[in-house]
GROMACS .gro file of C-alpha atoms in nm:
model
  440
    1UNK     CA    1  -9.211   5.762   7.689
    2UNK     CA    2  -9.274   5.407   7.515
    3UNK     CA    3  -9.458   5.429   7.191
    4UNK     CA    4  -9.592   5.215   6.902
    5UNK     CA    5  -9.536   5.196   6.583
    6UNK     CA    6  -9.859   5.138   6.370
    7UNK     CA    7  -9.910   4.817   6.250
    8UNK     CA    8  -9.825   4.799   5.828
    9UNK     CA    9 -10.102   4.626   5.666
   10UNK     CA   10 -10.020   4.295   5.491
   11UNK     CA   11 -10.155   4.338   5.113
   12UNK     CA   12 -10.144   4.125   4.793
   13UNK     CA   13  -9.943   4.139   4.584
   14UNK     CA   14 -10.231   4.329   4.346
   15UNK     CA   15 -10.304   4.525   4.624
   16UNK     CA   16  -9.939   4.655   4.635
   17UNK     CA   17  -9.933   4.728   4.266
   18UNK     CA   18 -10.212   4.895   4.256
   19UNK     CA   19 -10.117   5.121   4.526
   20UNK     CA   20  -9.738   5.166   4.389
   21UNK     CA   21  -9.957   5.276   4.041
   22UNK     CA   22 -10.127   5.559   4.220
   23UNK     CA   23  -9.896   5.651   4.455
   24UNK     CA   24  -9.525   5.598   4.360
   25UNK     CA   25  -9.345   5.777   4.057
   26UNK     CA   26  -9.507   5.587   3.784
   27UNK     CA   27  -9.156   5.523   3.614
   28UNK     CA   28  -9.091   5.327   3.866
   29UNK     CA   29  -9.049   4.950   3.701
   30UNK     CA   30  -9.075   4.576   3.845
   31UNK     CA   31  -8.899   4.293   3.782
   32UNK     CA   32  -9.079   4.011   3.559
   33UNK     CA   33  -9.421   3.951   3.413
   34UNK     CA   34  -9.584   3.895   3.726
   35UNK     CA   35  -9.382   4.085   4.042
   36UNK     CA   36  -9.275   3.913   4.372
   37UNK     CA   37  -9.338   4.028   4.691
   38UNK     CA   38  -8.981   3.953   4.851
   39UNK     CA   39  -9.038   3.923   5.244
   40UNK     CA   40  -8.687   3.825   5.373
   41UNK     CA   41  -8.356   3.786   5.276
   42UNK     CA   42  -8.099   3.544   5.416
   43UNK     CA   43  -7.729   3.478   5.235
   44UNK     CA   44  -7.810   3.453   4.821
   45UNK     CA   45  -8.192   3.343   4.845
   46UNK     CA   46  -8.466   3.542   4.872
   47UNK     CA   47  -8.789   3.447   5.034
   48UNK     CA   48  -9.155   3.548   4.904
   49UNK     CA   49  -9.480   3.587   5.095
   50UNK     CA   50  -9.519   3.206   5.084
   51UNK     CA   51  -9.207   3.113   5.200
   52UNK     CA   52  -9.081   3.003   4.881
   53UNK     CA   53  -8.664   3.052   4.870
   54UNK     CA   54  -8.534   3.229   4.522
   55UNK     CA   55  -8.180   3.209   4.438
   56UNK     CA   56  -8.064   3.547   4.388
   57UNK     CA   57  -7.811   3.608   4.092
   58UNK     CA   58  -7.885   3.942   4.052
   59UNK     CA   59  -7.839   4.163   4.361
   60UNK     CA   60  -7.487   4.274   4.348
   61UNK     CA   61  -7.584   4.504   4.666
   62UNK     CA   62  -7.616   4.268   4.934
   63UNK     CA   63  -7.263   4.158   4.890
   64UNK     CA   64  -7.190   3.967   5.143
   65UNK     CA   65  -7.514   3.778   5.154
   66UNK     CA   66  -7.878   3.900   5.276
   67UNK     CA   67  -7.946   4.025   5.591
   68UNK     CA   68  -7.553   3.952   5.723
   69UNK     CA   69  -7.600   3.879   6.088
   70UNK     CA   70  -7.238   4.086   6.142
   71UNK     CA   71  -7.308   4.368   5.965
   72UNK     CA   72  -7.709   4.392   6.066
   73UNK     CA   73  -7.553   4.344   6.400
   74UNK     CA   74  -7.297   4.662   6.375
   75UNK     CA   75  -7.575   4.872   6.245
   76UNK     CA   76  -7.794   4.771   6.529
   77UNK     CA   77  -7.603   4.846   6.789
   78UNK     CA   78  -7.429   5.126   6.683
   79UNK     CA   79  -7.785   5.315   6.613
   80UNK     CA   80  -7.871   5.231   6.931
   81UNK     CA   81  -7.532   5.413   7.084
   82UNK     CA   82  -7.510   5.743   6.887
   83UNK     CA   83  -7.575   5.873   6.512
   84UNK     CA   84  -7.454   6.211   6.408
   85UNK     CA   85  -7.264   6.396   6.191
   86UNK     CA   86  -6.943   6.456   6.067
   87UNK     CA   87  -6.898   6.767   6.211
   88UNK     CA   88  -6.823   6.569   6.573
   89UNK     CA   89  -6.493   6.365   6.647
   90UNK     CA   90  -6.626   5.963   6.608
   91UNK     CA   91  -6.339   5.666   6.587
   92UNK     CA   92  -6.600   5.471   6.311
   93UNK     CA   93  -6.531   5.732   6.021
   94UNK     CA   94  -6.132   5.768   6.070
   95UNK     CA   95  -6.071   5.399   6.121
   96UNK     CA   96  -6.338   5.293   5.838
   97UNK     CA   97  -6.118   5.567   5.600
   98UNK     CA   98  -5.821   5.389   5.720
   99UNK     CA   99  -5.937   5.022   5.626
  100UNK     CA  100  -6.073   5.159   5.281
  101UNK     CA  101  -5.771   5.344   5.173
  102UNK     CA  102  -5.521   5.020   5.282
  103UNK     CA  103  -5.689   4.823   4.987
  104UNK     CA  104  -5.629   5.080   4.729
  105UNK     CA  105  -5.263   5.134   4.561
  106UNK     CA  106  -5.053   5.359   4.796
  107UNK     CA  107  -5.095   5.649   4.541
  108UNK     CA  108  -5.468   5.646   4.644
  109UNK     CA  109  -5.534   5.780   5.038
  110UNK     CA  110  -5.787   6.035   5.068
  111UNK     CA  111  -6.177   5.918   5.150
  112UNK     CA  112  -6.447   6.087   5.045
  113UNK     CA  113  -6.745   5.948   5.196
  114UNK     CA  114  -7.075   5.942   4.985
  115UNK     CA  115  -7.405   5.828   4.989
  116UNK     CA  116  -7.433   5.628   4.747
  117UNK     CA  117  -7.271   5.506   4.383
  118UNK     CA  118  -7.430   5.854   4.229
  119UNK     CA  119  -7.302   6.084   4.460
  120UNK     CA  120  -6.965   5.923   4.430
  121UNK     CA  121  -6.929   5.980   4.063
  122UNK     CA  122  -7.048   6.312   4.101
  123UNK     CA  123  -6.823   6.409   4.401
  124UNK     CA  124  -6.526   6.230   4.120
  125UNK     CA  125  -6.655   6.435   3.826
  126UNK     CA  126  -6.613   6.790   4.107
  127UNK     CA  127  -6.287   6.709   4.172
  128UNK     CA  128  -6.153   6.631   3.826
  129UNK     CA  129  -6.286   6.972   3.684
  130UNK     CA  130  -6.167   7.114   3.995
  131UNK     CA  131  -5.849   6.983   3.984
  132UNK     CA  132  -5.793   7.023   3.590
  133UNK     CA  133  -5.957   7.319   3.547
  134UNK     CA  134  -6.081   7.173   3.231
  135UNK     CA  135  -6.514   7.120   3.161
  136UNK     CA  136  -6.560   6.845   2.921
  137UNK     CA  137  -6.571   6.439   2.986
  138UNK     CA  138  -6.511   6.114   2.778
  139UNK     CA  139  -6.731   5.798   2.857
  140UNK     CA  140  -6.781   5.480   2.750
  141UNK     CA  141  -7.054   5.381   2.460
  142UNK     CA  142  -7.379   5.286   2.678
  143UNK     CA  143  -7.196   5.321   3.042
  144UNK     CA  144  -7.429   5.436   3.303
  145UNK     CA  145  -7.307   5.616   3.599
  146UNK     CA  146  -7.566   5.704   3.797
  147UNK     CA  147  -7.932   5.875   3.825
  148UNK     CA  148  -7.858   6.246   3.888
  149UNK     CA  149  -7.894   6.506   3.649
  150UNK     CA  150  -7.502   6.518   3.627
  151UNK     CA  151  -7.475   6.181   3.552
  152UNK     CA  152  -7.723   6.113   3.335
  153UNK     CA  153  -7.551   6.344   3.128
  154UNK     CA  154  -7.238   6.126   3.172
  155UNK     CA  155  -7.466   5.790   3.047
  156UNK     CA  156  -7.500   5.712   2.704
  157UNK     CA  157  -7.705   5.404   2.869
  158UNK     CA  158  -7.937   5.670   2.986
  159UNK     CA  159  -7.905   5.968   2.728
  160UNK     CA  160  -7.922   5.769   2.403
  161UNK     CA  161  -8.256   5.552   2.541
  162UNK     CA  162  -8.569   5.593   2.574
  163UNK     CA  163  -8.712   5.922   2.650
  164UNK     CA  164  -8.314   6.044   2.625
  165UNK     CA  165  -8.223   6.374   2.489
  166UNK     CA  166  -7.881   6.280   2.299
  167UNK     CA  167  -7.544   6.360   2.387
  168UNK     CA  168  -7.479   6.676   2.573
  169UNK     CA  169  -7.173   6.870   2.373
  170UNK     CA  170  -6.944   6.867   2.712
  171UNK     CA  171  -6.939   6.500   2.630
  172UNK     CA  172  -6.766   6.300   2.425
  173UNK     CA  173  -6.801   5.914   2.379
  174UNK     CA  174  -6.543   5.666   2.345
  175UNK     CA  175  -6.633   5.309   2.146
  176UNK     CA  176  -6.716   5.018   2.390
  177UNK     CA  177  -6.416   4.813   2.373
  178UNK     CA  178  -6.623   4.503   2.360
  179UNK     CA  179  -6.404   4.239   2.190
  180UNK     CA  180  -6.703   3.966   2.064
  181UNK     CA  181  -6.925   4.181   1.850
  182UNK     CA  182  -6.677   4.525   1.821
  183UNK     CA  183  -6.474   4.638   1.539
  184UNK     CA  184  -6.173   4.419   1.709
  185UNK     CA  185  -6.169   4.084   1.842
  186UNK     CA  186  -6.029   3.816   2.075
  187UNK     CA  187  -5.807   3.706   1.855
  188UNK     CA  188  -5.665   4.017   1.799
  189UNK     CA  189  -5.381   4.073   2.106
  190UNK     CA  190  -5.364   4.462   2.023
  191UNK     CA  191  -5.757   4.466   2.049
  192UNK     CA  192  -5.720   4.664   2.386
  193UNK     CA  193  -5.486   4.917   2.276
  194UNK     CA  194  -5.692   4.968   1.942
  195UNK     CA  195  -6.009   5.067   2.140
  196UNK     CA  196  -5.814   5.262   2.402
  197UNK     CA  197  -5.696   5.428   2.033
  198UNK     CA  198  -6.048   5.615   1.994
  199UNK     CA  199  -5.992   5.833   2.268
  200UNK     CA  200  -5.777   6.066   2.064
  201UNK     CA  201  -6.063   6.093   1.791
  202UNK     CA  202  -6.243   6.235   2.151
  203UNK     CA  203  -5.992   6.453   2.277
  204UNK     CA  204  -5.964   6.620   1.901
  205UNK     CA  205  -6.378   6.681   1.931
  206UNK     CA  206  -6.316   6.795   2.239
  207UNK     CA  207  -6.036   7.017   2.155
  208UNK     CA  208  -6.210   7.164   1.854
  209UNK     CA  209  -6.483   7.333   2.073
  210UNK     CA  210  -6.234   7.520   2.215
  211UNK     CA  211  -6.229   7.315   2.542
  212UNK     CA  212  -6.009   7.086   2.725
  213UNK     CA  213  -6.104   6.726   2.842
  214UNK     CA  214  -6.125   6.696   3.281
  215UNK     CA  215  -6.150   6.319   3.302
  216UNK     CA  216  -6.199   6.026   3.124
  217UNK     CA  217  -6.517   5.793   3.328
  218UNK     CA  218  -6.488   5.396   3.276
  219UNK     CA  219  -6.600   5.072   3.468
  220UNK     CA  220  -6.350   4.877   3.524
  221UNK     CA  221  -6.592   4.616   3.359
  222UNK     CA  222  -6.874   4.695   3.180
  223UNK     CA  223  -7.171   4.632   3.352
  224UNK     CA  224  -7.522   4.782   3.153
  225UNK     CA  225  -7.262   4.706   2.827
  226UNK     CA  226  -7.329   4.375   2.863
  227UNK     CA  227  -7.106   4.280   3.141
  228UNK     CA  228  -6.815   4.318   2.911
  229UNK     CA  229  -6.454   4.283   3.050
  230UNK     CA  230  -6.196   4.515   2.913
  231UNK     CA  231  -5.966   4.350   2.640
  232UNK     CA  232  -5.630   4.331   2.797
  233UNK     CA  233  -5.459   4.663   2.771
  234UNK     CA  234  -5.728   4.889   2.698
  235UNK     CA  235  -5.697   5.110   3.032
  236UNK     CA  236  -5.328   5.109   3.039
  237UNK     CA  237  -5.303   5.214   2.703
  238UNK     CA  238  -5.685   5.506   2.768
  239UNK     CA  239  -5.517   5.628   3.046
  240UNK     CA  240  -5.200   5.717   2.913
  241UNK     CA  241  -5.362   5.868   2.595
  242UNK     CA  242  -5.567   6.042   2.894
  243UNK     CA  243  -5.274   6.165   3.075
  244UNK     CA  244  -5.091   6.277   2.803
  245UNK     CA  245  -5.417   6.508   2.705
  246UNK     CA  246  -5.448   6.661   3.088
  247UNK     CA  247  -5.725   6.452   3.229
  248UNK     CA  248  -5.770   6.271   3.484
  249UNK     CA  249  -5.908   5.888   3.479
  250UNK     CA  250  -6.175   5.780   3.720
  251UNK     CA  251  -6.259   5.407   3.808
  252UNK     CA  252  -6.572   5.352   3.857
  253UNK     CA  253  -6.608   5.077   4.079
  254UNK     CA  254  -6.983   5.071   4.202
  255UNK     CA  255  -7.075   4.757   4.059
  256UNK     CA  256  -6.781   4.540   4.063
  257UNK     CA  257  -6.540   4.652   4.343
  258UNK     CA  258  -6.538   4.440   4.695
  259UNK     CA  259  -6.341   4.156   4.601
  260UNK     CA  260  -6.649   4.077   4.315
  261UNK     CA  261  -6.391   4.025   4.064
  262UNK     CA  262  -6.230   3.727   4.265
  263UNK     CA  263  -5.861   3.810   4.102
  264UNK     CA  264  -5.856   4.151   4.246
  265UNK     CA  265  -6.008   4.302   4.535
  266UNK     CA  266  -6.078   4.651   4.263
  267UNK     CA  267  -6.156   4.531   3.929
  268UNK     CA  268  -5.914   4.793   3.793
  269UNK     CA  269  -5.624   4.580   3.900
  270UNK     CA  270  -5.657   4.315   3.677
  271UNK     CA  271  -5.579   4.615   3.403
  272UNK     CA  272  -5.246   4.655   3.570
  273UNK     CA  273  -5.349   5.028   3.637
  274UNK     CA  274  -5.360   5.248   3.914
  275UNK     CA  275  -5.630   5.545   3.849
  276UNK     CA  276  -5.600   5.916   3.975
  277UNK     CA  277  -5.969   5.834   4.124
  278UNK     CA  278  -6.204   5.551   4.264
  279UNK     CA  279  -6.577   5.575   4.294
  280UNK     CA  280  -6.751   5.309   4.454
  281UNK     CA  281  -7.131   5.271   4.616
  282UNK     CA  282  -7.370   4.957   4.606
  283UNK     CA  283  -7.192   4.662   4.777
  284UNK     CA  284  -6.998   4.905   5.037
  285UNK     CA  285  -7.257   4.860   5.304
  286UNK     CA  286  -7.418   4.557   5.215
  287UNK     CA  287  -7.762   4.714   5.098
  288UNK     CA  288  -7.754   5.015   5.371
  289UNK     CA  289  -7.704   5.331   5.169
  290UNK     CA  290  -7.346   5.488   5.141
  291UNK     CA  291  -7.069   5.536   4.887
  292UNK     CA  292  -6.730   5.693   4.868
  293UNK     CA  293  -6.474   5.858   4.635
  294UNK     CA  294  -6.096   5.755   4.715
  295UNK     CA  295  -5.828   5.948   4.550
  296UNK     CA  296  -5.450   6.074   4.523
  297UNK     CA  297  -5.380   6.384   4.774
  298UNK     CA  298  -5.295   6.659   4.496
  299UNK     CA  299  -5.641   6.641   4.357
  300UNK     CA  300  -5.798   6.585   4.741
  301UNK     CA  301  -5.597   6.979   4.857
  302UNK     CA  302  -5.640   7.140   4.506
  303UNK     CA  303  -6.018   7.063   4.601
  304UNK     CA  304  -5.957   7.263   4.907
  305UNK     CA  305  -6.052   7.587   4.693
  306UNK     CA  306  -6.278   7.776   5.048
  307UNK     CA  307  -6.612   7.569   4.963
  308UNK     CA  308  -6.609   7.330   5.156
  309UNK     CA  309  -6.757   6.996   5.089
  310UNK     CA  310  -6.999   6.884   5.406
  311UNK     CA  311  -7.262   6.582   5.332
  312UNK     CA  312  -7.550   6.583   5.627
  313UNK     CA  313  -7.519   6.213   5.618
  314UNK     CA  314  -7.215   6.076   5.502
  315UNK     CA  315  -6.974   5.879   5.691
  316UNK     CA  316  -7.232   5.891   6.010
  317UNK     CA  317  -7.108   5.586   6.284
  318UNK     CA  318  -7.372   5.411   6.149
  319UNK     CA  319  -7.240   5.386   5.790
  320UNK     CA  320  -6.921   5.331   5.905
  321UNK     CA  321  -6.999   5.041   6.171
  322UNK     CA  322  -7.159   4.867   5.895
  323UNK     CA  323  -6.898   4.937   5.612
  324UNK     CA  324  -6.681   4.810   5.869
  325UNK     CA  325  -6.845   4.511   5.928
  326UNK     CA  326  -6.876   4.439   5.538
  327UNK     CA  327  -6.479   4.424   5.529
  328UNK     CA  328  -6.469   4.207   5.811
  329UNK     CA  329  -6.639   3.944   5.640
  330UNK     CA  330  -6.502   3.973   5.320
  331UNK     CA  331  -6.168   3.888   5.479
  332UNK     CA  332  -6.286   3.647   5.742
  333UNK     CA  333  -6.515   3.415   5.521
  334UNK     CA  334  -6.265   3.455   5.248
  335UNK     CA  335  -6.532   3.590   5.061
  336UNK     CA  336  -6.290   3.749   4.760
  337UNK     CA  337  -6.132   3.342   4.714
  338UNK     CA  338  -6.504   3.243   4.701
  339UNK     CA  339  -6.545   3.470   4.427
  340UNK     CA  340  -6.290   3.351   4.207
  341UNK     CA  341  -6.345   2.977   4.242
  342UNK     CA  342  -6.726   2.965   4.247
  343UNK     CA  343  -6.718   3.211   3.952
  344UNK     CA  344  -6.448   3.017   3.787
  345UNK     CA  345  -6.669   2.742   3.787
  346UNK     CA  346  -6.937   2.892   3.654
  347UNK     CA  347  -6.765   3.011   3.394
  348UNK     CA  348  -6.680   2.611   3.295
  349UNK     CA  349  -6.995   2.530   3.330
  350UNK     CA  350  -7.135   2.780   3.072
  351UNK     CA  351  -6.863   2.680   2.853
  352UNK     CA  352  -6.946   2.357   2.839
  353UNK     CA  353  -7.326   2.477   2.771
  354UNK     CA  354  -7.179   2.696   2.469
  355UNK     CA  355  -7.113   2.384   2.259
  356UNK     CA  356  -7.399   2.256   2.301
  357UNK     CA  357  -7.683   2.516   2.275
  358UNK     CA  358  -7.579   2.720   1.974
  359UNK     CA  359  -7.814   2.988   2.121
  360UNK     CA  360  -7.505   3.049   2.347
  361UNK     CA  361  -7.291   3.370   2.138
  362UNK     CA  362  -7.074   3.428   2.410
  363UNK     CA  363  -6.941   3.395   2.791
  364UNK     CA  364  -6.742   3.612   2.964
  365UNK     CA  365  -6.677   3.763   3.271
  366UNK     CA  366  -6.422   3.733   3.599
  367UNK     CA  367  -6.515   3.598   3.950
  368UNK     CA  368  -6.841   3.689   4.013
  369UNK     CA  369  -6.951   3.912   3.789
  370UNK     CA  370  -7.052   3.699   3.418
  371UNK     CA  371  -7.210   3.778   3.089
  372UNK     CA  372  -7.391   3.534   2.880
  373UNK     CA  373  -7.471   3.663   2.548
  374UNK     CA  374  -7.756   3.483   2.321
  375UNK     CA  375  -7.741   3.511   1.939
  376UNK     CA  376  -7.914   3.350   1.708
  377UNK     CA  377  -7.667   3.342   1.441
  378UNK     CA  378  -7.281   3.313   1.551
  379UNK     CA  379  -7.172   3.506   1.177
  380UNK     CA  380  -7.402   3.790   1.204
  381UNK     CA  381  -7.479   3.782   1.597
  382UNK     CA  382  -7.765   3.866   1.548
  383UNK     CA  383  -7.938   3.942   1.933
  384UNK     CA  384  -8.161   3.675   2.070
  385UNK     CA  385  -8.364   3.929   2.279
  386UNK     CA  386  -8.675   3.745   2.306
  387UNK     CA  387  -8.540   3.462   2.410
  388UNK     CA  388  -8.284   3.591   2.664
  389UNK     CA  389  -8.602   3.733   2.817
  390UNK     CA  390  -8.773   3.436   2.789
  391UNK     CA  391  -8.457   3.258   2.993
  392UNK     CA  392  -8.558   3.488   3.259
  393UNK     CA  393  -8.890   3.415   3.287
  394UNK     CA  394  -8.851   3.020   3.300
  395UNK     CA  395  -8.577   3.089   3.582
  396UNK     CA  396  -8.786   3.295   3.782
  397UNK     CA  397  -9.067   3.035   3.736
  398UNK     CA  398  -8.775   2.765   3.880
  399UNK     CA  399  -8.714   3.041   4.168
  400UNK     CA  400  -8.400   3.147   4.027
  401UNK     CA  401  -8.322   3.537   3.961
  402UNK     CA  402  -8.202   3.637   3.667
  403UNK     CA  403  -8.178   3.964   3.478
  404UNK     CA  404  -8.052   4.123   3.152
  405UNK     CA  405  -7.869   4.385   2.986
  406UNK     CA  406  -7.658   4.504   2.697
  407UNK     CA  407  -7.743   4.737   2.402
  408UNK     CA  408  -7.947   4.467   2.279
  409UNK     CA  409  -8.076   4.326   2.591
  410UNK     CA  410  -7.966   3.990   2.516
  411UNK     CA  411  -7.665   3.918   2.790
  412UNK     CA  412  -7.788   3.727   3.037
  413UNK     CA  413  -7.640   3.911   3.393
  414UNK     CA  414  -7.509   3.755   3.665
  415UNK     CA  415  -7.366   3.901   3.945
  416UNK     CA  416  -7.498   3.746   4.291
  417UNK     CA  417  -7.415   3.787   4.624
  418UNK     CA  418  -7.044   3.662   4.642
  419UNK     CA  419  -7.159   3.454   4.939
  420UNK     CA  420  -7.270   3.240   4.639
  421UNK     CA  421  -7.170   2.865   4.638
  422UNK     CA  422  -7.046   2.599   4.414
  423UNK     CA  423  -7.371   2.418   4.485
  424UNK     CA  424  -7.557   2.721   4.387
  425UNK     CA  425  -7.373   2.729   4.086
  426UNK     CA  426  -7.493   2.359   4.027
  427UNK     CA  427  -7.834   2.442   4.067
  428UNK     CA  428  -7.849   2.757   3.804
  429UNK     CA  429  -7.626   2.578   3.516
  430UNK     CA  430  -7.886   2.267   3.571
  431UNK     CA  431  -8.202   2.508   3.533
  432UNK     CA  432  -8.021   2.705   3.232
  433UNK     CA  433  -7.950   2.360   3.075
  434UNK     CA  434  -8.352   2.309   3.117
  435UNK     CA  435  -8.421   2.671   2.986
  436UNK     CA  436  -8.220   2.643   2.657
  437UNK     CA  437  -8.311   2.294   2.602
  438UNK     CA  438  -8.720   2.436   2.574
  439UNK     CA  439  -8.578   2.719   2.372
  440UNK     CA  440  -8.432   2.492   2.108
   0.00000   0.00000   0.00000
């Protein structure tokens, strides 16, 4: 029996807000002054209801590029062949665990497979307290790791802001090691190990409640910190502080793993590192949704308690034909090299922009995912929020998107599709040139 599906109506953009206002949960934002309606997607551009083409420089979830003709294609035609369960024998999940588990560190080969970023860090947070027997976590100062009730708990980003309840007492938070505006600086080469130092004020709080601490949670950069890269050190010298205390230390990966970081195909290499457990989401399927938790084996069979842990939808052939696909082209286009010099560029580009526009505090970042922080005074860094929003608006208004973060909302975020080219990369610097010269 052939049937049809019913015609969606083609609204305004009005008309859609309007309807999202009385019918979707109503703290539900959009981006920018006046939304877009987005229509299509093809590599790093975005196209609107008029055909207009928006370079994207914020959507870290279509990794490899919009709308992927290899991995749309895997999806397709594995949907159209068979999707099920886990429960039944199917090549995609055991061969997509496979692939996974060969980019990690050999001490990391069990898959967990996830629906998404969330449920990955709250699958890692089971197994840690599983595995430790211990209850209470450390964090980083304003990390966020995801939106369930678990990890909001877990997200100073999310439990010290608005309409946030404060820290939870099974959690303990460790200063952001951010090394432009923190306690220790650039110039300081034992910055890293200093941060990494305030874990033991943690494990002591921790300690004095009568508990023990399960896991220590940290990006391997920091991404609603302000896109702040770890000062050199700082996880070698947290874990072992970790370690020594009897937790375990969990990567999260959500934002920057894939290759993102150009260096490294997981961000937590550059730190010289090797964690007891990986969480990643986001960029694993290229926008479809799906996650996964990748660890050592003791802590994958002391989770092997008699509950067992079945997810209706994760790892499904679908997922997996796509995940698949995602590596594929990350290692056939050379995506992860593309990463590193495009970003690398950028990087020189913004540089050379810091001594001109004194607006400019700092840059930072590694491949493709970059931090711009604006000040407006370079001794007291004081936070140029206004105006970091107001760079946002004149790049939307130049088709470019843009987004920000940080405790102060002031870093300018970029972290783009990594199909994103050096001519790209001309084309934003040239607009931010225009946007700070109107600014000053």
């Amino acid at each position: 029996m052939t049937t049809t599906a019913q015609a969606i109506p083609q609204r305004s953009p009005q008309e859609i807000i309007d309807l999202r206002r009385r019918h979707l949960n109503p703290s539900l934002s959009m981006s920018y002054r006046e939304p877009i309606k987005m229509i299509r997607g093809e590599g790093a551009y975005l196209f609107d209801q008029d055909g207009h083409a928006y370079l994207d420089m914020v959507n870290n979830v279509c990794h490899v590029g919009h709308c992927h003709p290899a991995v749309v294609a895997a999806g397709q035609a594995q949907m159209a062949q068979l999707n099920t369960n886990t429960r039944y024998l199917h090549d995609n999940i055991v061969e997509y665990a496979k692939r996974l588990s060969a980019t990690m560190p050999t001490e990391l080969s069990v898959v967990f497979l996830t629906n998404s970023g969330t449920e990955a860090n709250d699958l890692a947070l089971r197994l840690a307290r599983t595995y430790t027997k211990a209850n209470d976590i450390i964090v980083v100062d304003h990390a966020y790791h995801g939106n369930s009730p678990t990890m909001i708990e877990l997200s100073p980003y999310k439990f010290d802001g608005k309409g946030g309840q404060g820290r939870p007492a099974h959690i303990q938070v460790a200063e952001i090691p951010d090394d432009y505006r923190g306690r220790f600086r650039r110039d300081d080469p034992e910055a890293g190990a200093k941060y990494a130092h305030d874990l033991h004020r943690a494990i002591a709080a921790i300690r004095q409640r009568g508990e023990a601490p399960a896991a220590f949670f940290c990006e391997s950069i920091l991404g609603c910190g302000g896109q702040v890269v770890l000062p050199e050190g700082y996880l070698k010298h947290a874990y072992a502080i970790a370690h020594e205390a009897g937790a375990v230390c969990i990567a999260d990966e959500v934002q920057v793993g894939f290759g993102r970081a150009g260096s490294h195909f997981w961000a937590f290499e550059d730190q010289c590192v090797v964690p007891d457990i990986v969480t990643m989401g986001k960029p694993i399927c290229n926008g479809h949704p799906m996650g996964a938790v990748v660890t050592r084996p003791e802590i994958a069979q002391a989770f092997m308690n008699g509950m067992e842990y079945f997810n209706t939808f994760a790892g499904n052939p679908v997922s997996c034909a796509m995940g698949l696909a995602v590596l594929d082209v990350i290692e056939q286009e050379k995506l992860q090299a593309n990463a590193a010099s495009v970003g690398e560029h950028i990087l020189q580009g913004l540089r050379a922009l810091q001594s001109e526009f004194k607006l400019i505090g700092d840059v930072r970042g590694t491949g493709l995912f970059i931090g711009v922080e604006l000040v407006r005074d370079h001794h007291a860094l004081t936070p140029a929020t206004d105006e970091a929003n107001a760079v946002i608006e004149y790049l939307k208004a130049h088709r470019i998107l843009l987004s920000t973060d940080g405790p102060y909302d002031n870093v300018l975020k970029l972290k783009p599709p990594i199909v994103f080219s050096h001519e790209n990369a001309e084309e934003f610097l040239q607009r931010l040139r225009e946007a700070l010269t109107t600014l000053q």
